[in-house]
MMTF fields as JSON, N, C-alpha, C and O atoms, coordinates in Angstrom:
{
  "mmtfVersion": "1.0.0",
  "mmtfProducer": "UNKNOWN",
  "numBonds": 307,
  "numAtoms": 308,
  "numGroups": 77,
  "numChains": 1,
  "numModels": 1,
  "chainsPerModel": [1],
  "groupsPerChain": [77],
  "chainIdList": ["A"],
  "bondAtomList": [4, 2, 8, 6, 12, 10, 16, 14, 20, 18, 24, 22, 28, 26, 32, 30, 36, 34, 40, 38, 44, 42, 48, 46, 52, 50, 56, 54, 60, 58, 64, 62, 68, 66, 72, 70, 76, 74, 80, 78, 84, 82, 88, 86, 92, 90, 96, 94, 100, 98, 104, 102, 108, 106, 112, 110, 116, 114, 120, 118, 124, 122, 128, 126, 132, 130, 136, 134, 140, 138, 144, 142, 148, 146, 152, 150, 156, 154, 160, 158, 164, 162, 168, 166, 172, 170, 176, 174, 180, 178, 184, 182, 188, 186, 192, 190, 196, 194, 200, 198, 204, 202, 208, 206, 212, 210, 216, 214, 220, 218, 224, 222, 228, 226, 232, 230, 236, 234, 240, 238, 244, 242, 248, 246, 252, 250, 256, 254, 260, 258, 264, 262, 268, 266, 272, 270, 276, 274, 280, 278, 284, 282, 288, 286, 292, 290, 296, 294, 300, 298, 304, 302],
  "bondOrderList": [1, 1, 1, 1, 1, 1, 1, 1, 1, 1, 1, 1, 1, 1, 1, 1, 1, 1, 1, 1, 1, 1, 1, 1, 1, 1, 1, 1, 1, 1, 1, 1, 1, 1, 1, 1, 1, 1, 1, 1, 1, 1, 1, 1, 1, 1, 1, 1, 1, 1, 1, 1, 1, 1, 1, 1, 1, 1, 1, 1, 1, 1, 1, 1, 1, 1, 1, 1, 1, 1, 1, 1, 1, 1, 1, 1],
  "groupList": [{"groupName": "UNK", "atomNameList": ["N", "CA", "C", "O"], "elementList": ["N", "C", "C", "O"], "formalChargeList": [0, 0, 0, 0], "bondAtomList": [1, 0, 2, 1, 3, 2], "bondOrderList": [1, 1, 2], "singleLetterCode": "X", "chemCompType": "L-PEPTIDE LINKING"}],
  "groupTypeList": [0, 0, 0, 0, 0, 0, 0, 0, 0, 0, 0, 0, 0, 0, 0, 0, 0, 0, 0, 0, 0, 0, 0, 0, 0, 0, 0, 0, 0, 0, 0, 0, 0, 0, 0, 0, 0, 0, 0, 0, 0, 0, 0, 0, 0, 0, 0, 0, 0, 0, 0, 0, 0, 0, 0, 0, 0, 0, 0, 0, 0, 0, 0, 0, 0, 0, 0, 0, 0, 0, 0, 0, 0, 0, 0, 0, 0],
  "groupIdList": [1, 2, 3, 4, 5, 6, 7, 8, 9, 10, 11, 12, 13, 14, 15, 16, 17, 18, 19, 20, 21, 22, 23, 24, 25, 26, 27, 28, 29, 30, 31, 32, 33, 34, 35, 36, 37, 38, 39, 40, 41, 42, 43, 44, 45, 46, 47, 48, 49, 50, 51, 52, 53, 54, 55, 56, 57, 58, 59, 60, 61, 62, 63, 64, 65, 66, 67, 68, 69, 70, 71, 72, 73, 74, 75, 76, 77],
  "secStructList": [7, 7, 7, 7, 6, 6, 1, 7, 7, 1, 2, 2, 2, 2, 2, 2, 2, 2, 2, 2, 2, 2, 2, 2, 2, 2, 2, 2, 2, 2, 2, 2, 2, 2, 2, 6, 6, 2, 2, 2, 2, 2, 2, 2, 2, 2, 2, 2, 2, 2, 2, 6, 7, 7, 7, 1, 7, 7, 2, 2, 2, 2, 2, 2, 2, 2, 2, 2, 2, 2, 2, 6, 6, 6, 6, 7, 7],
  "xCoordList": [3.474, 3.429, 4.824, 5.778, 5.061, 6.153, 6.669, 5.898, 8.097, 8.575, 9.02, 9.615, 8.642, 8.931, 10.135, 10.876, 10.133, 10.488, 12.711, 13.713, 12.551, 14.286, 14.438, 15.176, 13.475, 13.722, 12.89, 11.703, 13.821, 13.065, 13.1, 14.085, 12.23, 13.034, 14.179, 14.719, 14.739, 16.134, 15.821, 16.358, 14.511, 14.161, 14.198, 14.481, 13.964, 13.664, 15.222, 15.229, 16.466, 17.271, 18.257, 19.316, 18.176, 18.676, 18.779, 19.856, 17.717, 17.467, 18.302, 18.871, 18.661, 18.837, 20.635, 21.484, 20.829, 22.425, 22.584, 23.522, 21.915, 22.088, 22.222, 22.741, 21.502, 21.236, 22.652, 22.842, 23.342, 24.115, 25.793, 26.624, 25.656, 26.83, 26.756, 27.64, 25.494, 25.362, 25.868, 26.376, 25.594, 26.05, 27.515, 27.814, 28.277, 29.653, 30.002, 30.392, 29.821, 29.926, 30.256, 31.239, 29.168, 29.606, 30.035, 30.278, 30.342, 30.83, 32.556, 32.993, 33.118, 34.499, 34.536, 35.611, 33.656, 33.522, 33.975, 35.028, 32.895, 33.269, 34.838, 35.601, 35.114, 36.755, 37.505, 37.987, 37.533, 38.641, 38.355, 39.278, 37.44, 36.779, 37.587, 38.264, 37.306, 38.028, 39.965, 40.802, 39.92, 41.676, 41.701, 42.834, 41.214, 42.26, 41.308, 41.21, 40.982, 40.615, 42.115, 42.722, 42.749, 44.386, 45.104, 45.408, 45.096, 46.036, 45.205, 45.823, 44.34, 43.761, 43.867, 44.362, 43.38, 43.643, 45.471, 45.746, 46.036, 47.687, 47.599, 47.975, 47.378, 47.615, 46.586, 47.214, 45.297, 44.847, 45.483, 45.678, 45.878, 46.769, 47.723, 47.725, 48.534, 49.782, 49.356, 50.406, 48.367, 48.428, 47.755, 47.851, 46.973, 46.013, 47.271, 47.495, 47.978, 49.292, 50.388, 51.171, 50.426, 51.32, 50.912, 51.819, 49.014, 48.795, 48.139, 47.753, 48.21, 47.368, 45.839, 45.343, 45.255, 44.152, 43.035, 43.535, 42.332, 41.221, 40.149, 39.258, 40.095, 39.226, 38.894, 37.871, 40.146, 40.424, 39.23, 38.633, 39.096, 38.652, 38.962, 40.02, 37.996, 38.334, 38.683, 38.742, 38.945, 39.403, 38.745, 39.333, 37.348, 36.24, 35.783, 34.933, 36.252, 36.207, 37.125, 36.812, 38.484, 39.073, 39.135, 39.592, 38.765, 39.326, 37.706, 37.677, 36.406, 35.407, 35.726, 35.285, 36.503, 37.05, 38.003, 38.219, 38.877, 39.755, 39.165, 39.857, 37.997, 36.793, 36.566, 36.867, 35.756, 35.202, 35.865, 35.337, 37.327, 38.401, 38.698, 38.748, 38.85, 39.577, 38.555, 38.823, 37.373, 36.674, 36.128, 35.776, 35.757, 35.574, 36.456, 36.245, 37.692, 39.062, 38.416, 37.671, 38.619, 38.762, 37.011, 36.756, 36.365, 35.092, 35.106, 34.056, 36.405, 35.765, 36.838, 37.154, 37.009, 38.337, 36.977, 37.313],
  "yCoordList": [220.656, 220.449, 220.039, 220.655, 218.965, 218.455, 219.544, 220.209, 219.533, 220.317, 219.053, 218.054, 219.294, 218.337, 218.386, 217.52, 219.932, 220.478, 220.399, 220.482, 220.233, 219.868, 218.496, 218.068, 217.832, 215.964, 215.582, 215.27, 215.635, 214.694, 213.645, 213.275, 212.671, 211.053, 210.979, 212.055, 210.148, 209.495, 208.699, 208.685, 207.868, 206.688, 207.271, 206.469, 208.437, 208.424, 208.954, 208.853, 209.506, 209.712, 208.775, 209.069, 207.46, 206.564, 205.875, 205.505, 205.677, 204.789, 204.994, 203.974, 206.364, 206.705, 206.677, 206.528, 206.857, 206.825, 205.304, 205.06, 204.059, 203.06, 201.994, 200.879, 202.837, 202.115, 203.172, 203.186, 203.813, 204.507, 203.463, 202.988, 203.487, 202.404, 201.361, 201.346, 200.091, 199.193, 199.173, 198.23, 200.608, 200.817, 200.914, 199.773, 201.228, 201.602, 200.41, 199.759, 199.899, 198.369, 197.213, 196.479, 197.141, 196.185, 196.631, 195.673, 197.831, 198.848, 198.112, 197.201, 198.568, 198.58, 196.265, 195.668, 195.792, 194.5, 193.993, 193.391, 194.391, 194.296, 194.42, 193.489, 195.507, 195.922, 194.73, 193.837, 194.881, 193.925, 192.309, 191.519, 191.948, 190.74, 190.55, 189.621, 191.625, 191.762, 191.572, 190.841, 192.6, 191.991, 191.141, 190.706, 190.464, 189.519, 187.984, 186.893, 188.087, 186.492, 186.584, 185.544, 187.361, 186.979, 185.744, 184.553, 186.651, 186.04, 184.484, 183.421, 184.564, 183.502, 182.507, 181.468, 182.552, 182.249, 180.943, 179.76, 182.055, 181.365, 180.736, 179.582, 180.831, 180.193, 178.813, 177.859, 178.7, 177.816, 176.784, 175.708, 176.993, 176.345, 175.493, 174.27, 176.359, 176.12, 175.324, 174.84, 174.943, 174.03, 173.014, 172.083, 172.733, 171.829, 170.87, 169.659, 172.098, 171.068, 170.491, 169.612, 170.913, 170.521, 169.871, 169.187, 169.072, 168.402, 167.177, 166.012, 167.736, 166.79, 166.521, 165.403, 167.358, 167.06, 168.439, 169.43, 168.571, 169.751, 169.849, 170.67, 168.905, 169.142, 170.254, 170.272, 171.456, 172.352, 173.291, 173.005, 174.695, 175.267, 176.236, 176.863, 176.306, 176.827, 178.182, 178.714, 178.768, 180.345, 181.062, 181.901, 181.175, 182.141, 181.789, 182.415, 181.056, 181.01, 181.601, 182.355, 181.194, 181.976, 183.263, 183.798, 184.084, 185.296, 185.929, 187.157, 185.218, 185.54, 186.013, 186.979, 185.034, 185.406, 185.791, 186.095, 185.919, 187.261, 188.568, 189.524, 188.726, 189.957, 190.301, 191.268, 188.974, 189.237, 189.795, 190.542, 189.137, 189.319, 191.186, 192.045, 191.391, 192.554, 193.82, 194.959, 193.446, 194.858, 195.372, 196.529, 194.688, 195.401, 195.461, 195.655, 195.362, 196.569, 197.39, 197.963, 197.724, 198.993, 200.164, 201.358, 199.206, 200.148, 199.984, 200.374, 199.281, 199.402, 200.709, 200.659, 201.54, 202.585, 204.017, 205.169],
  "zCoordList": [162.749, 161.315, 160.84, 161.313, 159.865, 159.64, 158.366, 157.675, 158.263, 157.113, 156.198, 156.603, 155.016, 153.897, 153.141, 152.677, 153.142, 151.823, 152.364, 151.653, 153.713, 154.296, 154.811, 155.698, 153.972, 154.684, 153.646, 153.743, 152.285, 150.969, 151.121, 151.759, 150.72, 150.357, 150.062, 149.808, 149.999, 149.275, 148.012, 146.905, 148.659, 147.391, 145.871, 144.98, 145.576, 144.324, 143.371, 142.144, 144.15, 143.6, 143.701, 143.145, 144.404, 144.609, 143.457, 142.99, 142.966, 141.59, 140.583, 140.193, 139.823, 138.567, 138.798, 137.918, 140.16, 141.005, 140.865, 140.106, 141.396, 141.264, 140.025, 139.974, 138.992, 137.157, 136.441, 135.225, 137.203, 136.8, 137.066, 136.291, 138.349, 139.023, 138.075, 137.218, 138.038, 137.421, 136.028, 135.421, 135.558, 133.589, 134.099, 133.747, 134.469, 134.755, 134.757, 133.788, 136.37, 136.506, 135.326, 135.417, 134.047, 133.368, 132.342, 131.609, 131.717, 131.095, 131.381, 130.677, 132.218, 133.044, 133.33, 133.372, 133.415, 133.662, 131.9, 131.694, 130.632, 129.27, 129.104, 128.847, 129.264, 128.965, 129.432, 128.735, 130.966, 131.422, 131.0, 131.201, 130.579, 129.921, 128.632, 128.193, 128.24, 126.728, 126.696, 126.166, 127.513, 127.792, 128.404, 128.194, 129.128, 129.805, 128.741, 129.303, 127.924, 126.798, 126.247, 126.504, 125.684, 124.732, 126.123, 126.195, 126.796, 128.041, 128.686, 128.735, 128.952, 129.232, 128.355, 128.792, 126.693, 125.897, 125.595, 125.392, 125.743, 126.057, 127.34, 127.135, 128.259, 129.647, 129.14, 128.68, 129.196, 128.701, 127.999, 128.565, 126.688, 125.844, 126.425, 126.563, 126.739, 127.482, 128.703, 129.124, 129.481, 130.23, 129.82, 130.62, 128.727, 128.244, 127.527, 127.518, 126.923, 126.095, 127.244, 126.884, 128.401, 129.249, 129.71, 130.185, 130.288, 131.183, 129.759, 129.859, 129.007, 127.262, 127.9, 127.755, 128.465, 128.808, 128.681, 129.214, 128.384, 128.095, 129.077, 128.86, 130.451, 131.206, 132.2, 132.885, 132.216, 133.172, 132.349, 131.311, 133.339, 132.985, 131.511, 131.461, 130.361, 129.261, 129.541, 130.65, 128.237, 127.746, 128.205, 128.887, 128.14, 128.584, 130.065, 130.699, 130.358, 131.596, 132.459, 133.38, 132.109, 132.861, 132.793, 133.803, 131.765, 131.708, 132.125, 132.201, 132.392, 132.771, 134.774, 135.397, 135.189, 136.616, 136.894, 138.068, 136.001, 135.767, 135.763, 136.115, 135.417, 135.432, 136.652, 137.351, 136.845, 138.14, 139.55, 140.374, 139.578, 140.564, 140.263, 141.143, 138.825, 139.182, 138.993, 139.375, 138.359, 138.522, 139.342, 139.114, 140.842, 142.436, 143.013, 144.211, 142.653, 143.169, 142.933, 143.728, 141.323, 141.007, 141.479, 141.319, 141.963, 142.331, 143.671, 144.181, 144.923, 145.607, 146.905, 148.094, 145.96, 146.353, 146.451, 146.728]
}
């Protein structure tokens, strides 16, 4: 006879652990989004006026992979 009750699933506490990470995740993704648009913002500028051309990547862009780069450091410690 198998014992149940010392070999639960995993599946079901996995879930509410995993929608938990994910809220953190873009929680901590928002923030650093948020700071790094000023800075992107100026860098942008400053090379659009240095190269007189606007085809590089915009403001929200860069500071969108400025996000991306730095918020799985910080989750992946």
């Amino acid at each position: 006879m198998t014992d149940l009750t010392s070999n639960t699933p995993m599946e079901q506490s996995a879930a509410p652990k995993r929608n938990a990470q994910k809220t953190e995740f873009m929680v901590y993704f928002a923030v650093i989004f948020v700071a790094t648009l000023p800075l992107a913002c100026l860098t942008w500028a400053l090379a659009a006026f240095k190269s007189r051309s606007f085809t590089d990547k915009g403001p929200m862009a860069r500071a969108w992979t400025q996000a991306r780069i730095i918020t799985p450091m910080i989750f992946s410690r």
